[in-house]
PDB file of C-alpha atoms and ligand atoms in Angstrom:
ATOM      1  CA  MET A   1     193.932  44.297  96.309  1.00 48.00           C
ATOM      2  CA  LYS A   2     191.894  43.994  93.121  1.00 52.00           C
ATOM      3  CA  ASN A   3     190.662  47.220  91.540  1.00 51.00           C
ATOM      4  CA  THR A   4     186.841  47.046  91.662  1.00 53.00           C
ATOM      5  CA  ALA A   5     186.141  50.535  90.230  1.00 55.00           C
ATOM      6  CA  PRO A   6     184.043  50.488  87.017  1.00 53.00           C
ATOM      7  CA  ALA A   7     186.278  50.347  83.965  1.00 71.00           C
ATOM      8  CA  GLU A   8     186.838  53.742  82.358  1.00 86.00           C
ATOM      9  CA  LYS A   9     186.271  54.074  78.669  1.00 92.00           C
ATOM     10  CA  LEU A  10     189.516  54.168  76.698  1.00 95.00           C
ATOM     11  CA  PRO A  11     190.233  57.308  74.683  1.00 96.00           C
ATOM     12  CA  ALA A  12     189.593  56.943  70.947  1.00 96.00           C
ATOM     13  CA  PRO A  13     192.400  55.134  69.119  1.00 98.00           C
ATOM     14  CA  VAL A  14     195.064  57.450  67.719  1.00 98.00           C
ATOM     15  CA  HIS A  15     196.355  54.960  65.154  1.00 98.00           C
ATOM     16  CA  ILE A  16     194.267  52.277  63.445  1.00 98.00           C
ATOM     17  CA  GLY A  17     195.756  49.619  61.148  1.00 98.00           C
ATOM     18  CA  ILE A  18     193.436  47.827  58.736  1.00 98.00           C
ATOM     19  CA  ILE A  19     193.836  44.439  57.057  1.00 98.00           C
ATOM     20  CA  MET A  20     191.382  44.875  54.188  1.00 98.00           C
ATOM     21  CA  ASP A  21     190.402  41.245  53.587  1.00 98.00           C
ATOM     22  CA  GLY A  22     187.586  39.625  51.643  1.00 98.00           C
ATOM     23  CA  ASN A  23     187.664  41.394  48.272  1.00 98.00           C
ATOM     24  CA  GLY A  24     187.974  38.101  46.370  1.00 97.00           C
ATOM     25  CA  ARG A  25     185.131  36.440  48.312  1.00 98.00           C
ATOM     26  CA  TRP A  26     182.914  39.493  47.827  1.00 98.00           C
ATOM     27  CA  ALA A  27     183.325  39.141  44.046  1.00 98.00           C
ATOM     28  CA  VAL A  28     183.011  35.337  43.930  1.00 98.00           C
ATOM     29  CA  ASN A  29     179.796  35.508  46.036  1.00 98.00           C
ATOM     30  CA  ARG A  30     178.322  37.662  43.271  1.00 98.00           C
ATOM     31  CA  GLY A  31     179.620  35.568  40.378  1.00 98.00           C
ATOM     32  CA  LEU A  32     182.096  38.316  39.482  1.00 98.00           C
ATOM     33  CA  VAL A  33     185.820  38.168  38.749  1.00 96.00           C
ATOM     34  CA  ARG A  34     188.113  38.708  41.750  1.00 96.00           C
ATOM     35  CA  THR A  35     189.446  41.986  40.350  1.00 96.00           C
ATOM     36  CA  GLN A  36     185.950  43.467  40.630  1.00 97.00           C
ATOM     37  CA  GLY A  37     186.220  42.811  44.358  1.00 98.00           C
ATOM     38  CA  HIS A  38     189.469  44.786  44.515  1.00 97.00           C
ATOM     39  CA  LEU A  39     187.802  47.678  42.691  1.00 97.00           C
ATOM     40  CA  GLU A  40     185.041  47.720  45.316  1.00 98.00           C
ATOM     41  CA  GLY A  41     187.729  47.282  47.976  1.00 97.00           C
ATOM     42  CA  LEU A  42     189.381  50.463  46.789  1.00 96.00           C
ATOM     43  CA  LYS A  43     186.053  52.311  47.068  1.00 95.00           C
ATOM     44  CA  ALA A  44     185.715  50.993  50.624  1.00 97.00           C
ATOM     45  CA  ALA A  45     189.271  52.142  51.407  1.00 96.00           C
ATOM     46  CA  LYS A  46     188.313  55.654  50.283  1.00 93.00           C
ATOM     47  CA  ARG A  47     185.062  55.587  52.318  1.00 95.00           C
ATOM     48  CA  ILE A  48     186.796  54.403  55.455  1.00 97.00           C
ATOM     49  CA  THR A  49     189.679  56.881  55.079  1.00 95.00           C
ATOM     50  CA  LYS A  50     187.111  59.697  54.865  1.00 93.00           C
ATOM     51  CA  ALA A  51     185.194  58.283  57.835  1.00 96.00           C
ATOM     52  CA  ALA A  52     188.370  57.944  59.926  1.00 97.00           C
ATOM     53  CA  SER A  53     189.294  61.529  59.173  1.00 95.00           C
ATOM     54  CA  GLU A  54     185.783  62.698  60.197  1.00 95.00           C
ATOM     55  CA  LEU A  55     186.020  60.647  63.413  1.00 96.00           C
ATOM     56  CA  GLY A  56     189.296  62.354  64.380  1.00 95.00           C
ATOM     57  CA  VAL A  57     191.627  59.373  63.921  1.00 98.00           C
ATOM     58  CA  LYS A  58     195.187  60.688  63.581  1.00 98.00           C
ATOM     59  CA  TYR A  59     196.820  57.800  61.682  1.00 98.00           C
ATOM     60  CA  ILE A  60     195.422  54.997  59.584  1.00 98.00           C
ATOM     61  CA  THR A  61     197.570  52.272  58.026  1.00 98.00           C
ATOM     62  CA  LEU A  62     196.006  50.397  55.101  1.00 98.00           C
ATOM     63  CA  TYR A  63     197.453  46.997  54.165  1.00 98.00           C
ATOM     64  CA  ALA A  64     197.097  47.292  50.384  1.00 97.00           C
ATOM     65  CA  PHE A  65     199.648  44.710  49.191  1.00 97.00           C
ATOM     66  CA  SER A  66     201.816  42.305  51.155  1.00 97.00           C
ATOM     67  CA  THR A  67     205.262  40.900  50.345  1.00 97.00           C
ATOM     68  CA  GLU A  68     203.436  37.567  49.877  1.00 96.00           C
ATOM     69  CA  ASN A  69     200.771  38.900  47.472  1.00 97.00           C
ATOM     70  CA  TRP A  70     203.214  38.550  44.526  1.00 97.00           C
ATOM     71  CA  LYS A  71     202.309  34.827  44.608  1.00 97.00           C
ATOM     72  CA  ARG A  72     198.885  35.654  43.115  1.00 96.00           C
ATOM     73  CA  ALA A  73     198.111  35.400  39.386  1.00 96.00           C
ATOM     74  CA  SER A  74     199.983  38.083  37.450  1.00 97.00           C
ATOM     75  CA  GLU A  75     196.693  39.559  36.116  1.00 96.00           C
ATOM     76  CA  GLU A  76     195.470  40.102  39.683  1.00 95.00           C
ATOM     77  CA  VAL A  77     198.810  41.599  40.783  1.00 97.00           C
ATOM     78  CA  ASP A  78     198.835  43.963  37.784  1.00 96.00           C
ATOM     79  CA  PHE A  79     195.239  44.968  38.500  1.00 96.00           C
ATOM     80  CA  ILE A  80     195.981  45.805  42.147  1.00 96.00           C
ATOM     81  CA  MET A  81     199.078  47.798  41.118  1.00 96.00           C
ATOM     82  CA  GLY A  82     196.895  49.712  38.636  1.00 95.00           C
ATOM     83  CA  LEU A  83     194.371  50.444  41.403  1.00 95.00           C
ATOM     84  CA  ILE A  84     197.092  51.686  43.703  1.00 95.00           C
ATOM     85  CA  LYS A  85     198.297  54.049  40.976  1.00 94.00           C
ATOM     86  CA  GLN A  86     194.741  55.230  40.340  1.00 91.00           C
ATOM     87  CA  TYR A  87     194.205  55.738  44.088  1.00 91.00           C
ATOM     88  CA  LEU A  88     197.379  57.799  44.449  1.00 90.00           C
ATOM     89  CA  ARG A  89     196.370  60.064  41.555  1.00 87.00           C
ATOM     90  CA  SER A  90     192.673  60.452  42.269  1.00 84.00           C
ATOM     91  CA  GLU A  91     192.967  60.952  46.019  1.00 82.00           C
ATOM     92  CA  PHE A  92     195.224  63.980  45.802  1.00 82.00           C
ATOM     93  CA  ASP A  93     192.285  66.430  45.670  1.00 85.00           C
ATOM     94  CA  PHE A  94     190.664  64.729  48.651  1.00 86.00           C
ATOM     95  CA  SER A  95     193.973  64.851  50.536  1.00 90.00           C
ATOM     96  CA  LYS A  96     194.342  68.530  49.767  1.00 89.00           C
ATOM     97  CA  ARG A  97     190.787  69.386  50.868  1.00 89.00           C
ATOM     98  CA  ASN A  98     191.155  67.441  54.108  1.00 88.00           C
ATOM     99  CA  HIS A  99     194.854  68.154  54.756  1.00 92.00           C
ATOM    100  CA  ILE A 100     195.596  64.421  54.665  1.00 95.00           C
ATOM    101  CA  ARG A 101     199.262  63.493  54.587  1.00 96.00           C
ATOM    102  CA  VAL A 102     200.130  60.300  52.713  1.00 96.00           C
ATOM    103  CA  ARG A 103     202.960  58.136  54.044  1.00 98.00           C
ATOM    104  CA  PHE A 104     204.402  54.813  52.934  1.00 98.00           C
ATOM    105  CA  THR A 105     205.563  51.628  54.594  1.00 98.00           C
ATOM    106  CA  GLY A 106     207.022  48.658  52.745  1.00 98.00           C
ATOM    107  CA  ASN A 107     209.823  47.613  50.459  1.00 98.00           C
ATOM    108  CA  MET A 108     209.874  50.444  47.927  1.00 98.00           C
ATOM    109  CA  GLU A 109     212.682  48.955  45.829  1.00 97.00           C
ATOM    110  CA  GLY A 110     210.627  45.862  45.008  1.00 97.00           C
ATOM    111  CA  LEU A 111     207.812  47.895  43.421  1.00 97.00           C
ATOM    112  CA  PRO A 112     207.419  48.765  39.717  1.00 96.00           C
ATOM    113  CA  VAL A 113     209.242  52.027  38.952  1.00 97.00           C
ATOM    114  CA  ASP A 114     206.065  53.885  37.902  1.00 95.00           C
ATOM    115  CA  ILE A 115     204.415  53.070  41.254  1.00 96.00           C
ATOM    116  CA  GLN A 116     207.561  54.153  43.114  1.00 97.00           C
ATOM    117  CA  LYS A 117     207.389  57.507  41.318  1.00 96.00           C
ATOM    118  CA  GLU A 118     203.664  57.985  42.120  1.00 94.00           C
ATOM    119  CA  ILE A 119     204.244  57.170  45.787  1.00 95.00           C
ATOM    120  CA  THR A 120     207.272  59.455  46.080  1.00 96.00           C
ATOM    121  CA  GLU A 121     205.392  62.289  44.354  1.00 94.00           C
ATOM    122  CA  THR A 122     202.281  61.897  46.569  1.00 94.00           C
ATOM    123  CA  ILE A 123     204.411  61.818  49.711  1.00 95.00           C
ATOM    124  CA  LYS A 124     206.167  65.012  48.597  1.00 95.00           C
ATOM    125  CA  GLN A 125     202.970  66.825  47.605  1.00 94.00           C
ATOM    126  CA  THR A 126     201.199  66.042  50.877  1.00 95.00           C
ATOM    127  CA  ALA A 127     204.205  66.390  53.207  1.00 96.00           C
ATOM    128  CA  GLU A 128     203.049  69.709  54.676  1.00 95.00           C
ATOM    129  CA  PHE A 129     199.426  68.650  55.322  1.00 95.00           C
ATOM    130  CA  ASP A 130     198.695  68.581  59.028  1.00 94.00           C
ATOM    131  CA  GLY A 131     195.463  66.511  59.169  1.00 95.00           C
ATOM    132  CA  MET A 132     195.173  62.757  59.415  1.00 97.00           C
ATOM    133  CA  GLN A 133     198.076  60.664  58.097  1.00 98.00           C
ATOM    134  CA  VAL A 134     197.292  57.723  55.804  1.00 97.00           C
ATOM    135  CA  VAL A 135     200.076  55.158  55.731  1.00 98.00           C
ATOM    136  CA  LEU A 136     199.927  52.939  52.653  1.00 97.00           C
ATOM    137  CA  ALA A 137     201.442  49.519  53.310  1.00 98.00           C
ATOM    138  CA  ILE A 138     202.459  48.335  49.850  1.00 98.00           C
ATOM    139  CA  ASN A 139     204.847  45.445  49.228  1.00 98.00           C
ATOM    140  CA  TYR A 140     204.795  45.350  53.032  1.00 98.00           C
ATOM    141  CA  GLY A 141     205.739  42.507  55.321  1.00 98.00           C
ATOM    142  CA  GLY A 142     206.370  42.860  59.050  1.00 98.00           C
ATOM    143  CA  ARG A 143     209.309  40.460  58.902  1.00 98.00           C
ATOM    144  CA  ASP A 144     210.734  42.278  55.890  1.00 98.00           C
ATOM    145  CA  GLU A 145     210.450  45.620  57.721  1.00 98.00           C
ATOM    146  CA  ILE A 146     212.358  44.237  60.721  1.00 98.00           C
ATOM    147  CA  ILE A 147     215.069  42.750  58.467  1.00 97.00           C
ATOM    148  CA  ARG A 148     215.450  46.060  56.616  1.00 97.00           C
ATOM    149  CA  ALA A 149     215.678  47.891  59.962  1.00 96.00           C
ATOM    150  CA  LEU A 150     218.361  45.445  61.162  1.00 93.00           C
ATOM    151  CA  LYS A 151     220.386  45.934  57.991  1.00 92.00           C
ATOM    152  CA  LYS A 152     220.281  49.712  58.457  1.00 93.00           C
ATOM    153  CA  PHE A 153     221.263  49.337  62.107  1.00 91.00           C
ATOM    154  CA  ILE A 154     224.222  47.088  61.259  1.00 88.00           C
ATOM    155  CA  GLN A 155     225.448  49.630  58.699  1.00 90.00           C
ATOM    156  CA  THR A 156     225.728  52.223  61.465  1.00 86.00           C
ATOM    157  CA  ALA A 157     227.924  49.759  63.437  1.00 68.00           C
ATOM    158  CA  GLU A 158     227.439  51.881  66.549  1.00 72.00           C
ATOM    159  CA  LYS A 159     227.150  49.150  69.144  1.00 71.00           C
ATOM    160  CA  LYS A 160     228.210  45.672  70.136  1.00 72.00           C
ATOM    161  CA  HIS A 161     225.400  43.167  69.643  1.00 78.00           C
ATOM    162  CA  GLU A 162     225.005  42.578  73.380  1.00 79.00           C
ATOM    163  CA  ASP A 163     224.082  46.256  73.836  1.00 84.00           C
ATOM    164  CA  ILE A 164     221.244  46.316  71.306  1.00 86.00           C
ATOM    165  CA  THR A 165     218.017  47.778  72.699  1.00 92.00           C
ATOM    166  CA  GLU A 166     214.434  47.880  71.389  1.00 94.00           C
ATOM    167  CA  ASN A 167     215.005  51.466  70.363  1.00 94.00           C
ATOM    168  CA  ASP A 168     217.936  50.464  68.130  1.00 91.00           C
ATOM    169  CA  ILE A 169     215.500  48.472  65.998  1.00 94.00           C
ATOM    170  CA  HIS A 170     212.575  50.867  66.377  1.00 96.00           C
ATOM    171  CA  ARG A 171     214.432  53.897  65.066  1.00 96.00           C
ATOM    172  CA  PHE A 172     215.212  52.128  61.777  1.00 96.00           C
ATOM    173  CA  LEU A 173     211.634  51.011  61.095  1.00 98.00           C
ATOM    174  CA  ASP A 174     209.902  52.691  58.155  1.00 98.00           C
ATOM    175  CA  ASN A 175     208.087  55.389  60.167  1.00 98.00           C
ATOM    176  CA  PRO A 176     209.575  55.588  63.670  1.00 98.00           C
ATOM    177  CA  ASP A 177     207.769  58.882  64.373  1.00 98.00           C
ATOM    178  CA  ILE A 178     204.319  57.260  64.051  1.00 98.00           C
ATOM    179  CA  PRO A 179     202.870  55.864  67.304  1.00 98.00           C
ATOM    180  CA  ASP A 180     202.168  52.121  67.414  1.00 98.00           C
ATOM    181  CA  PRO A 181     198.642  51.165  66.282  1.00 98.00           C
ATOM    182  CA  ASP A 182     196.181  51.088  69.180  1.00 98.00           C
ATOM    183  CA  LEU A 183     193.756  49.024  67.154  1.00 98.00           C
ATOM    184  CA  ILE A 184     194.188  46.589  64.267  1.00 98.00           C
ATOM    185  CA  ILE A 185     191.016  45.785  62.351  1.00 98.00           C
ATOM    186  CA  ARG A 186     190.672  42.758  60.099  1.00 98.00           C
ATOM    187  CA  SER A 187     187.639  42.284  57.892  1.00 98.00           C
ATOM    188  CA  ALA A 188     186.263  39.002  56.478  1.00 98.00           C
ATOM    189  CA  GLY A 189     186.517  36.918  59.640  1.00 98.00           C
ATOM    190  CA  GLU A 190     190.084  35.614  59.601  1.00 96.00           C
ATOM    191  CA  TYR A 191     191.872  35.528  62.978  1.00 97.00           C
ATOM    192  CA  ARG A 192     195.412  36.159  61.693  1.00 95.00           C
ATOM    193  CA  THR A 193     197.799  39.099  61.583  1.00 96.00           C
ATOM    194  CA  SER A 194     199.279  37.963  58.214  1.00 97.00           C
ATOM    195  CA  ASN A 195     202.685  39.638  58.693  1.00 98.00           C
ATOM    196  CA  PHE A 196     201.090  43.074  59.322  1.00 98.00           C
ATOM    197  CA  LEU A 197     202.905  45.546  61.626  1.00 98.00           C
ATOM    198  CA  LEU A 198     204.602  42.748  63.582  1.00 98.00           C
ATOM    199  CA  TRP A 199     206.819  45.045  65.632  1.00 98.00           C
ATOM    200  CA  GLU A 200     204.454  47.987  65.959  1.00 98.00           C
ATOM    201  CA  GLY A 201     201.418  45.814  66.692  1.00 98.00           C
ATOM    202  CA  ALA A 202     202.941  44.007  69.683  1.00 97.00           C
ATOM    203  CA  TYR A 203     200.303  45.490  72.030  1.00 96.00           C
ATOM    204  CA  SER A 204     197.584  46.463  69.566  1.00 97.00           C
ATOM    205  CA  GLU A 205     194.018  45.490  70.301  1.00 97.00           C
ATOM    206  CA  ILE A 206     192.648  43.282  67.518  1.00 98.00           C
ATOM    207  CA  TYR A 207     189.117  43.611  66.138  1.00 98.00           C
ATOM    208  CA  VAL A 208     187.905  40.989  63.666  1.00 98.00           C
ATOM    209  CA  SER A 209     184.766  41.693  61.677  1.00 98.00           C
ATOM    210  CA  GLN A 210     182.856  39.084  59.669  1.00 98.00           C
ATOM    211  CA  LYS A 211     181.942  41.677  57.063  1.00 98.00           C
ATOM    212  CA  LEU A 212     183.850  41.506  53.783  1.00 98.00           C
ATOM    213  CA  TRP A 213     185.956  44.601  53.113  1.00 98.00           C
ATOM    214  CA  PRO A 214     183.969  45.978  50.133  1.00 98.00           C
ATOM    215  CA  ASP A 215     180.863  46.093  52.379  1.00 98.00           C
ATOM    216  CA  TRP A 216     182.527  48.271  55.022  1.00 98.00           C
ATOM    217  CA  GLU A 217     180.772  51.542  55.895  1.00 98.00           C
ATOM    218  CA  LYS A 218     181.472  54.336  58.367  1.00 98.00           C
ATOM    219  CA  SER A 219     179.147  52.630  60.903  1.00 98.00           C
ATOM    220  CA  ASP A 220     181.435  49.547  60.886  1.00 98.00           C
ATOM    221  CA  LEU A 221     184.416  51.718  61.779  1.00 98.00           C
ATOM    222  CA  GLU A 222     182.373  53.370  64.541  1.00 98.00           C
ATOM    223  CA  THR A 223     181.400  49.941  65.920  1.00 98.00           C
ATOM    224  CA  ALA A 224     185.065  48.834  65.880  1.00 98.00           C
ATOM    225  CA  ILE A 225     186.129  51.989  67.729  1.00 98.00           C
ATOM    226  CA  GLU A 226     183.332  51.620  70.319  1.00 98.00           C
ATOM    227  CA  ASN A 227     184.342  47.989  70.865  1.00 97.00           C
ATOM    228  CA  TYR A 228     187.984  49.053  71.328  1.00 97.00           C
ATOM    229  CA  GLN A 229     187.009  51.744  73.843  1.00 96.00           C
ATOM    230  CA  LYS A 230     185.448  49.116  76.111  1.00 95.00           C
ATOM    231  CA  ARG A 231     188.679  47.131  76.319  1.00 94.00           C
ATOM    232  CA  GLU A 232     191.243  47.220  79.067  1.00 88.00           C
ATOM    233  CA  ARG A 233     194.786  47.648  77.812  1.00 85.00           C
ATOM    234  CA  ARG A 234     197.394  46.252  80.140  1.00 83.00           C
ATOM    235  CA  PHE A 235     200.630  46.206  78.130  1.00 85.00           C
ATOM    236  CA  GLY A 236     201.741  43.161  80.084  1.00 79.00           C
ATOM    237  CA  ALA A 237     200.785  44.523  83.527  1.00 78.00           C
ATOM    238  CA  GLU A 238     198.238  42.800  85.814  1.00 70.00           C
ATOM    239  CA  THR A 239     194.461  43.307  85.503  1.00 67.00           C
ATOM    240  CA  GLY A 240     193.329  46.695  86.835  1.00 60.00           C
ATOM    241  CA  ASN A 241     196.749  48.288  86.365  1.00 51.00           C
ATOM    242  CA  LYS A 242     196.406  51.092  83.840  1.00 48.00           C
ATOM    243  CA  ALA A 243     200.160  51.642  83.536  1.00 45.00           C
ATOM    244  CA  SER A 244     201.650  51.314  80.075  1.00 43.00           C
ATOM    245  CA  GLY A 245     204.587  48.967  79.618  1.00 40.00           C
ATOM    246  CA  PHE A 246     206.458  51.669  77.710  1.00 40.00           C
TER     247      PHE A 246
HETATM  248  C1  FPP B   1     192.607  41.111  50.313  1.00 79.27           C
HETATM  249  O1  FPP B   1     191.439  40.493  49.794  1.00 79.27           O
HETATM  250  C2  FPP B   1     192.884  42.343  49.583  1.00 79.27           C
HETATM  251  C3  FPP B   1     194.032  42.620  48.884  1.00 79.27           C
HETATM  252  C4  FPP B   1     195.151  41.682  48.803  1.00 79.27           C
HETATM  253  C5  FPP B   1     194.191  43.867  48.117  1.00 79.27           C
HETATM  254  C6  FPP B   1     193.701  45.115  48.777  1.00 79.27           C
HETATM  255  C7  FPP B   1     193.826  46.229  47.830  1.00 79.27           C
HETATM  256  C8  FPP B   1     192.926  47.203  47.642  1.00 79.27           C
HETATM  257  C9  FPP B   1     191.695  47.322  48.443  1.00 79.27           C
HETATM  258  C10 FPP B   1     193.148  48.228  46.563  1.00 79.27           C
HETATM  259  C11 FPP B   1     194.248  49.201  46.870  1.00 79.27           C
HETATM  260  C12 FPP B   1     194.011  50.009  48.085  1.00 79.27           C
HETATM  261  C13 FPP B   1     194.658  51.162  48.412  1.00 79.27           C
HETATM  262  C14 FPP B   1     194.288  51.820  49.663  1.00 79.27           C
HETATM  263  C15 FPP B   1     195.716  51.793  47.597  1.00 79.27           C
HETATM  264  P1  FPP B   1     191.551  39.030  49.185  1.00 79.27           P
HETATM  265  O2  FPP B   1     191.745  39.149  47.708  1.00 79.27           O
HETATM  266  O3  FPP B   1     192.622  38.271  49.899  1.00 79.27           O
HETATM  267  O4  FPP B   1     190.147  38.458  49.499  1.00 79.27           O
HETATM  268  P2  FPP B   1     189.761  36.917  49.699  1.00 79.27           P
HETATM  269  O5  FPP B   1     190.470  36.470  50.960  1.00 79.27           O
HETATM  270  O6  FPP B   1     188.281  36.952  49.853  1.00 79.27           O
HETATM  271  O7  FPP B   1     190.210  36.194  48.471  1.00 79.27           O
END
């Protein structure tokens, strides 16, 4: 029999992933150079991190640089790397005040050595903070993460291939202790996941906003969360069945 009871509101999302898109368009629309859009995008990332922390979100993953973004002009790549470095340095005080722990996901070895050092240092300095966790996805690709996990699994050589389970892959992902994202937000109106959290996002709810990333405010995050809370998550089960698939 179909469940006819009014849908209950979902609890607030524990983990939100964000594809921060539209920095270039924001700049071009204003006759500015694309890098100016990234600068404003960084300001938006700070605003939304603060807002998420105030709203009680436990984990936020920010897609700052993908494994494919190296294809961009070298000036743009260098500028984004510089911004990431600046972000890591300048946000430490904010992290300390708000007990925010910084984490990393991505291919660390492919990053410039100075950025690797900044990331490692920030992770170390914030490791004991027990507030929200901000996961920076830098030189990140979902396919790359799965390949790296597989390589680590194969090195352990614990099992025959026919016995491999989901958990054998999951435990070698970059941050296996972090729950899968409940909600993935993409700004700037594109309906794509662009290689973001492919494994972890298997059952994430997707929210696409037309607003360009540099224009994002706390109210946009609140709207995204409210929209998410009206959804029904089924994890592959039939309509009306609240059971999780995991
Ligand atoms: C996508 O916009 C944005 C990026 C590839 C870079 C995002 C990076 C930042 C916001 C700065 C670093 C942030 C942190 C948190 C360390 P786009 O250039 O693809 O925009 P377009 O589609 O309009 O061209």
